[in-house]
C-alpha positions as a Python dict, from the first residue, in 0.01 Angstrom:
ca = {
    (1, 'M'): (0, 0, 0),
    (2, 'R'): (247, 161, 240),
    (3, 'S'): (452, 309, -46),
    (4, 'R'): (132, 456, -198),
    (5, 'I'): (41, 624, 131),
    (6, 'V'): (393, 765, 168),
    (7, 'G'): (387, 895, -191),
    (8, 'T'): (48, 1061, -140),
    (9, 'A'): (163, 1226, 184),
    (10, 'L'): (480, 1354, 18),
    (11, 'A'): (286, 1500, -276),
    (12, 'L'): (43, 1671, -33),
    (13, 'A'): (332, 1819, 168),
    (14, 'L'): (496, 1957, -146),
    (15, 'S'): (165, 2110, -256),
    (16, 'V'): (115, 2281, 82),
    (17, 'A'): (473, 2415, 74),
    (18, 'A'): (422, 2555, -277),
    (19, 'V'): (97, 2729, -178),
    (20, 'H'): (259, 2870, 137),
    (21, 'G'): (552, 3003, -67),
    (22, 'A'): (320, 3171, -316),
    (23, 'E'): (118, 3335, -38),
    (24, 'A'): (438, 3458, 128),
    (25, 'Q'): (546, 3617, -200),
    (26, 'R'): (205, 3785, -227),
    (27, 'R'): (239, 3922, 125),
    (28, 'R'): (585, 4059, 49),
    (29, 'G'): (450, 4217, -268),
    (30, 'L'): (173, 4390, -73),
    (31, 'V'): (432, 4540, 162),
    (32, 'D'): (632, 4709, -115),
    (33, 'V'): (583, 4669, -489),
    (34, 'T'): (740, 5004, -586),
    (35, 'P'): (1077, 4986, -763),
    (36, 'S'): (1356, 5139, -554),
    (37, 'S'): (1423, 5391, -832),
    (38, 'E'): (1080, 5557, -801),
    (39, 'R'): (965, 5842, -579),
    (40, 'R'): (809, 5711, -261),
    (41, 'G'): (770, 5768, 111),
    (42, 'F'): (905, 6052, 322),
    (43, 'W'): (1124, 6321, 163),
    (44, 'L'): (1331, 6613, 294),
    (45, 'N'): (1475, 6904, 97),
    (46, 'L'): (1728, 7161, 225),
    (47, 'G'): (1835, 7441, -8),
    (48, 'L'): (2029, 7766, -41),
    (49, 'G'): (2009, 8030, -311),
    (50, 'A'): (2026, 8390, -424),
    (51, 'G'): (1697, 8577, -388),
    (52, 'T'): (1600, 8910, -541),
    (53, 'E'): (1354, 9100, -317),
    (54, 'S'): (1138, 9392, -431),
    (55, 'S'): (821, 9563, -306),
    (56, 'R'): (543, 9807, -387),
    (57, 'L'): (280, 9998, -193),
    (58, 'E'): (-61, 10050, -351),
    (59, 'P'): (-168, 10239, -556),
    (60, 'A'): (178, 10204, -716),
    (61, 'T'): (193, 9927, -976),
    (62, 'E'): (568, 9902, -1026),
    (63, 'Y'): (800, 9722, -785),
    (64, 'T'): (1116, 9874, -643),
    (65, 'E'): (1457, 9785, -780),
    (66, 'G'): (1548, 9438, -665),
    (67, 'L'): (1800, 9361, -391),
    (68, 'T'): (1974, 9021, -420),
    (69, 'K'): (2080, 8844, -100),
    (70, 'P'): (2111, 8484, 30),
    (71, 'T'): (1800, 8273, 86),
    (72, 'F'): (1727, 7939, 249),
    (73, 'N'): (1442, 7690, 237),
    (74, 'L'): (1338, 7371, 408),
    (75, 'R'): (1076, 7138, 260),
    (76, 'L'): (950, 6803, 382),
    (77, 'G'): (651, 6578, 336),
    (78, 'G'): (523, 6255, 191),
    (79, 'T'): (481, 6100, -152),
    (80, 'V'): (123, 6033, -265),
    (81, 'N'): (235, 5858, -583),
    (82, 'P'): (522, 5894, -837),
    (83, 'Y'): (345, 6199, -983),
    (84, 'L'): (266, 6395, -665),
    (85, 'R'): (433, 6496, -340),
    (86, 'L'): (266, 6698, -63),
    (87, 'G'): (431, 6874, 228),
    (88, 'G'): (533, 7195, 398),
    (89, 'E'): (792, 7461, 324),
    (90, 'I'): (976, 7727, 525),
    (91, 'T'): (1160, 7987, 319),
    (92, 'G'): (1338, 8310, 408),
    (93, 'W'): (1550, 8601, 285),
    (94, 'T'): (1750, 8852, 488),
    (95, 'D'): (1973, 9158, 443),
    (96, 'S'): (2180, 9340, 708),
    (97, 'R'): (2326, 9689, 663),
    (98, 'Y'): (2408, 10016, 838),
    (99, 'D'): (2153, 10289, 764),
    (100, 'A'): (2289, 10645, 799),
    (101, 'E'): (1936, 10793, 808),
    (102, 'V'): (1845, 10610, 1128),
    (103, 'E'): (2205, 10595, 1246),
    (104, 'G'): (2182, 10227, 1326),
    (105, 'N'): (2200, 9873, 1198),
    (106, 'V'): (1900, 9756, 996),
    (107, 'R'): (1808, 9396, 916),
    (108, 'S'): (1540, 9350, 652),
    (109, 'Y'): (1373, 9012, 611),
    (110, 'L'): (1101, 8831, 422),
    (111, 'G'): (979, 8477, 487),
    (112, 'G'): (687, 8240, 485),
    (113, 'V'): (545, 7905, 590),
    (114, 'F'): (353, 7723, 315),
    (115, 'M'): (159, 7410, 239),
    (116, 'I'): (292, 7290, -96),
    (117, 'G'): (242, 7033, -367),
    (118, 'Q'): (506, 6915, -615),
    (119, 'I'): (378, 6772, -943),
    (120, 'Y'): (600, 6542, -1153),
    (121, 'P'): (456, 6533, -1508),
    (122, 'I'): (692, 6252, -1618),
    (123, 'R'): (703, 5942, -1397),
    (124, 'T'): (1063, 5849, -1479),
    (125, 'A'): (1212, 6202, -1481),
    (126, 'G'): (1309, 6439, -1200),
    (127, 'L'): (1131, 6749, -1335),
    (128, 'F'): (866, 6895, -1101),
    (129, 'L'): (640, 7199, -1071),
    (130, 'K'): (562, 7344, -728),
    (131, 'T'): (276, 7552, -592),
    (132, 'G'): (162, 7647, -243),
    (133, 'V'): (-16, 7893, -13),
    (134, 'G'): (57, 8005, 341),
    (135, 'L'): (143, 8275, 594),
    (136, 'T'): (415, 8533, 528),
    (137, 'R'): (599, 8807, 716),
    (138, 'S'): (789, 9112, 587),
    (139, 'G'): (975, 9340, 823),
    (140, 'E'): (1278, 9529, 947),
    (141, 'D'): (1471, 9516, 1271),
    (142, 'V'): (1629, 9852, 1358),
    (143, 'D'): (1878, 9817, 1643),
    (144, 'G'): (1658, 9560, 1819),
    (145, 'T'): (1321, 9723, 1740),
    (146, 'D'): (1121, 9490, 1517),
    (147, 'L'): (871, 9639, 1272),
    (148, 'H'): (687, 9388, 1060),
    (149, 'E'): (368, 9308, 872),
    (150, 'D'): (207, 8962, 870),
    (151, 'G'): (3, 8857, 571),
    (152, 'F'): (-92, 8585, 328),
    (153, 'G'): (116, 8465, 39),
    (154, 'W'): (168, 8209, -231),
    (155, 'T'): (462, 8042, -396),
    (156, 'V'): (527, 7878, -732),
    (157, 'G'): (839, 7719, -870),
    (158, 'A'): (1009, 7441, -1060),
    (159, 'G'): (1306, 7213, -1016),
    (160, 'Y'): (1483, 6899, -1129),
    (161, 'E'): (1601, 6613, -910),
    (162, 'I'): (1938, 6469, -1021),
    (163, 'R'): (2014, 6134, -859),
    (164, 'L'): (2342, 6113, -665),
    (165, 'S'): (2266, 5786, -486),
    (166, 'R'): (1969, 5563, -410),
    (167, 'S'): (1821, 5816, -164),
    (168, 'L'): (2005, 6146, -232),
    (169, 'Y'): (1939, 6398, -510),
    (170, 'L'): (2091, 6729, -621),
    (171, 'T'): (1801, 6965, -696),
    (172, 'P'): (1841, 7296, -885),
    (173, 'T'): (1534, 7516, -832),
    (174, 'I'): (1371, 7845, -927),
    (175, 'D'): (1095, 7991, -705),
    (176, 'L'): (873, 8297, -678),
    (177, 'M'): (721, 8394, -343),
    (178, 'Q'): (457, 8668, -309),
    (179, 'H'): (361, 8844, 17),
    (180, 'R'): (54, 9066, 67),
    (181, 'S'): (-40, 9253, 385),
    (182, 'Q'): (-249, 9545, 509),
    (183, 'I'): (-232, 9699, 857),
    (184, 'R'): (-406, 9977, 1052),
    (185, 'N'): (-253, 10294, 1189),
    (186, 'D'): (-278, 10416, 1549),
    (187, 'V'): (-635, 10545, 1499),
    (188, 'G'): (-759, 10225, 1335),
    (189, 'E'): (-754, 10333, 973),
    (190, 'L'): (-649, 10081, 710),
    (191, 'L'): (-322, 10170, 541),
    (192, 'P'): (-253, 10095, 172),
    (193, 'T'): (-188, 9733, 81),
    (194, 'F'): (177, 9631, 81),
    (195, 'H'): (321, 9377, -166),
    (196, 'N'): (657, 9204, -134),
    (197, 'R'): (799, 8945, -372),
    (198, 'L'): (1106, 8724, -382),
    (199, 'L'): (1252, 8554, -690),
    (200, 'T'): (1507, 8286, -599),
    (201, 'V'): (1747, 8071, -797),
    (202, 'G'): (1901, 7802, -582),
    (203, 'V'): (2021, 7449, -534),
    (204, 'A'): (1918, 7192, -275),
    (205, 'L'): (1983, 6841, -151),
    (206, 'T'): (1678, 6615, -146),
    (207, 'L'): (1677, 6308, 77),
    (208, 'Q'): (1428, 6026, 7),
    (209, 'P'): (1476, 5749, 266),
    (210, 'G'): (1188, 5552, 116),
    (211, 'R'): (921, 5386, 330),
}
């Protein structure tokens, strides 16, 4: 009788341990079931490139001859799923020169702050398409006097994430940024609409820490 009671108790204890182990595995699975090789969590992208800037003033339809200078961009955000990332972007272009007409140093610049989305059409590949909208600024600084126009803009682009390590990627990119603004003169009259665009080819480092 005693041996039967001991055997029953032992079988019950083993059953409870097995159920507890299965539930623990389920809980761990609920915490993170995504393979470490997939896109997930927070991401940060820092890039440099060569950007060609050009502009036009309505009613003209053709842009000026492009000027190519260095560009930078910073992107960060979160991963919705392996096919979609959402975040923000800061991008900028600048050129410094001496202008004989104004007899001074001139710094031209173009930049923007955007809300962006990156779409990955293939789950297991690094190819992505980017689009976004935001606020832009185009201007010139002439010996400390800043003249600029604020406006609205959009950006589109594409890139490919090449894995260097578990959380670090080399990311070649191509991007187009468009700025549009319209200001008033001293008597309140609207001036013609100004358009500024920037085509950039660059490379970035993308960090994906994970959770």
